[in-house]
Structure formats: C-alpha cells, structure tokens
Amino acid sequence: DADGHDVGPTTMQEKIESNVTKFERMASHLANERTFLAWIRTAVSVAGLALTYSEFFNNPKNFPFFYWMSTLFSWGVCIATFFVGLSRYQRVKFVLNLPKTQITNRFGRTGITVIIVCFSSFLVLLTIVYVYEVWRDQR
C-alpha cells in the first residue's frame, strides 16, 4: 500500500503463485522441523550428560570443582543448545515464508560455533582438572 506495508497477494494469479511457492517449500519446512527435533534431541542428550556427571560424582566432597563445574556447565550447554535450535528454527521458518526476491544467502552460524567452541573447551578443561585431582590424591 502507500505506507510501504505488504498487503499480500491481490489478484487471483498472485494468490495462486503464493500458494505454489508455499507448496514448493513444503519439503524445506519439513526438513526445518526435523532439524529442530535434532536440536531438541541434542539438548536432551546433554541433559543426560549433566545427570551422569552428578550421579558419577555422587559424593562432591571428593571432587567438588569437577562435580559442580561439569554439572552446571552441562545444564548451561543444554539450555543454550535448545535456544540456539529454537532461534535457528524460527529464523529459517521466517526465511522460508519470504518471497524469493527477499531471500539472501546470509544466515550466520555464530550460535553453533559458540556452542562447539565452549563445549569442546570445557571438556578439555574437565579432563585436565580430573587428571590433576586424581594425580593429587595418589600422591
């Protein structure tokens, strides 16, 4: 309209083209939903890791730093994984609903990179702390 707002398809041909475009993108929408479910599955797996850490070190007096850091960080990664997956699902869903002329190739993968780097660094740190604690107790 005159204000620059998109009022949607106005003619019958535009409505048909809009519906055809939505139908063409149905496979992409379904793939996006499967990917979101994979993000949820990953978050649940990391939550299982957090529970494993808390059960494996059921006596936090032996390894207090390892117990609290591994458990809390794993829960943090679980929550971050869920929200990154939710954000990416919503962003892709938004892009799939755009007209072809407005779609760009720029999606950004900052969230994924941050999770991978943080979780990898954390696992290395936990390994070092665990080895140090075991070495200290054996002396």
Coordinates of C-alpha atoms in Angstrom, one line a residue:
D1 CA 0.0 0.0 0.0
A2 CA 1.0 3.7 0.1
D3 CA 2.7 3.2 3.6
G4 CA 5.1 0.6 2.2
H5 CA 3.4 -2.3 4.0
D6 CA 3.0 -5.6 2.2
V7 CA -0.7 -6.3 1.9
G8 CA -0.3 -9.7 0.3
P9 CA -1.5 -11.1 -3.0
T10 CA -4.3 -9.1 -4.5
T11 CA -5.1 -10.8 -7.8
M12 CA -6.1 -14.4 -8.3
Q13 CA -2.8 -15.1 -10.1
E14 CA -0.7 -13.7 -7.3
K15 CA -2.7 -15.8 -4.8
I16 CA -2.1 -18.9 -6.9
E17 CA 1.7 -18.1 -7.2
S18 CA 1.9 -17.6 -3.5
N19 CA 0.3 -20.9 -2.8
V20 CA 2.5 -22.7 -5.3
T21 CA 5.6 -21.1 -3.7
K22 CA 4.4 -22.4 -0.3
F23 CA 3.8 -25.9 -1.7
E24 CA 7.3 -25.9 -3.3
R25 CA 8.8 -25.1 0.0
M26 CA 7.0 -27.7 2.0
A27 CA 10.0 -30.1 1.9
S28 CA 12.1 -27.3 3.3
H29 CA 9.6 -26.7 6.1
L30 CA 9.6 -30.4 7.0
A31 CA 13.4 -30.5 6.9
N32 CA 13.5 -27.5 9.2
E33 CA 11.2 -29.2 11.7
R34 CA 13.3 -32.4 11.6
T35 CA 16.4 -30.2 12.3
F36 CA 14.6 -28.6 15.2
L37 CA 13.8 -32.0 16.6
A38 CA 17.5 -32.9 16.2
W39 CA 18.4 -29.8 18.3
I40 CA 16.0 -30.9 21.0
R41 CA 17.4 -34.4 20.9
T42 CA 20.9 -33.0 21.3
A43 CA 19.8 -30.8 24.2
V44 CA 18.2 -33.9 25.9
S45 CA 21.5 -35.8 25.4
V46 CA 23.5 -33.0 27.1
A47 CA 21.0 -33.0 29.9
G48 CA 21.6 -36.7 30.3
L49 CA 25.3 -35.9 30.4
A50 CA 24.7 -33.5 33.2
L51 CA 22.8 -36.1 35.1
T52 CA 25.6 -38.6 34.5
Y53 CA 28.1 -36.2 35.9
S54 CA 26.0 -35.6 39.0
E55 CA 25.5 -39.3 39.6
F56 CA 29.0 -40.3 38.7
F57 CA 30.4 -38.0 41.4
N58 CA 27.6 -38.6 43.9
N59 CA 30.0 -37.5 46.6
P60 CA 31.0 -34.0 45.7
K61 CA 33.5 -33.8 48.6
N62 CA 36.0 -35.9 46.6
F63 CA 36.0 -33.7 43.5
P64 CA 34.0 -30.6 44.3
F65 CA 35.2 -28.4 41.5
F66 CA 34.8 -31.2 38.9
Y67 CA 31.3 -32.0 40.2
W68 CA 29.9 -28.5 40.2
M69 CA 31.6 -27.3 37.0
S70 CA 30.6 -30.3 35.0
T71 CA 27.1 -30.4 36.2
L72 CA 26.3 -26.7 36.0
F73 CA 28.1 -26.2 32.7
S74 CA 26.4 -29.2 31.1
W75 CA 23.0 -27.8 32.1
G76 CA 24.0 -24.5 30.7
V77 CA 25.0 -26.1 27.4
C78 CA 21.7 -28.0 27.4
I79 CA 19.7 -24.8 27.7
A80 CA 21.9 -22.9 25.2
T81 CA 21.6 -25.8 22.7
F82 CA 17.8 -25.7 23.0
F83 CA 17.6 -21.9 22.5
V84 CA 20.0 -21.9 19.6
G85 CA 18.0 -24.6 17.9
L86 CA 14.7 -22.7 18.6
S87 CA 16.2 -19.5 17.2
R88 CA 17.5 -21.2 14.0
Y89 CA 14.2 -22.9 13.5
Q90 CA 12.3 -19.7 13.8
R91 CA 14.8 -17.8 11.5
V92 CA 14.6 -20.5 8.8
K93 CA 10.8 -20.6 9.1
F94 CA 10.7 -16.8 8.6
V95 CA 13.0 -17.0 5.6
L96 CA 11.0 -19.8 4.0
N97 CA 7.9 -17.6 4.2
L98 CA 9.6 -14.7 2.4
P99 CA 9.1 -14.1 -1.3
K100 CA 12.0 -15.4 -3.4
T101 CA 13.2 -11.9 -4.2
Q102 CA 13.9 -11.2 -0.5
I103 CA 15.8 -14.3 0.3
T104 CA 19.6 -13.8 0.8
N105 CA 22.4 -16.3 1.3
R106 CA 23.4 -14.9 4.6
F107 CA 22.3 -17.0 7.6
G108 CA 25.1 -16.7 10.2
R109 CA 26.2 -19.7 12.3
T110 CA 27.5 -17.8 15.3
G111 CA 25.4 -19.8 17.8
I112 CA 26.6 -23.1 16.6
T113 CA 30.2 -22.0 16.6
V114 CA 29.9 -20.7 20.1
I115 CA 28.4 -23.9 21.4
I116 CA 31.0 -26.1 19.8
V117 CA 34.0 -24.0 21.0
C118 CA 32.6 -23.6 24.5
F119 CA 31.7 -27.3 24.9
S120 CA 35.0 -28.5 23.5
S121 CA 37.0 -26.2 25.7
F122 CA 35.0 -27.2 28.7
L123 CA 35.6 -30.9 28.0
V124 CA 39.3 -30.3 27.7
L125 CA 39.3 -28.3 31.0
L126 CA 37.4 -31.0 32.8
T127 CA 39.8 -33.6 31.6
I128 CA 42.8 -31.6 32.9
V129 CA 41.1 -30.9 36.2
Y130 CA 40.1 -34.6 36.6
V131 CA 43.6 -35.8 35.8
Y132 CA 45.1 -33.3 38.2
E133 CA 42.7 -34.3 41.0
V134 CA 43.4 -38.0 40.6
W135 CA 47.2 -37.3 40.4
R136 CA 46.9 -35.2 43.6
D137 CA 45.0 -37.9 45.5
Q138 CA 47.5 -40.6 44.6
R139 CA 50.5 -38.6 45.9

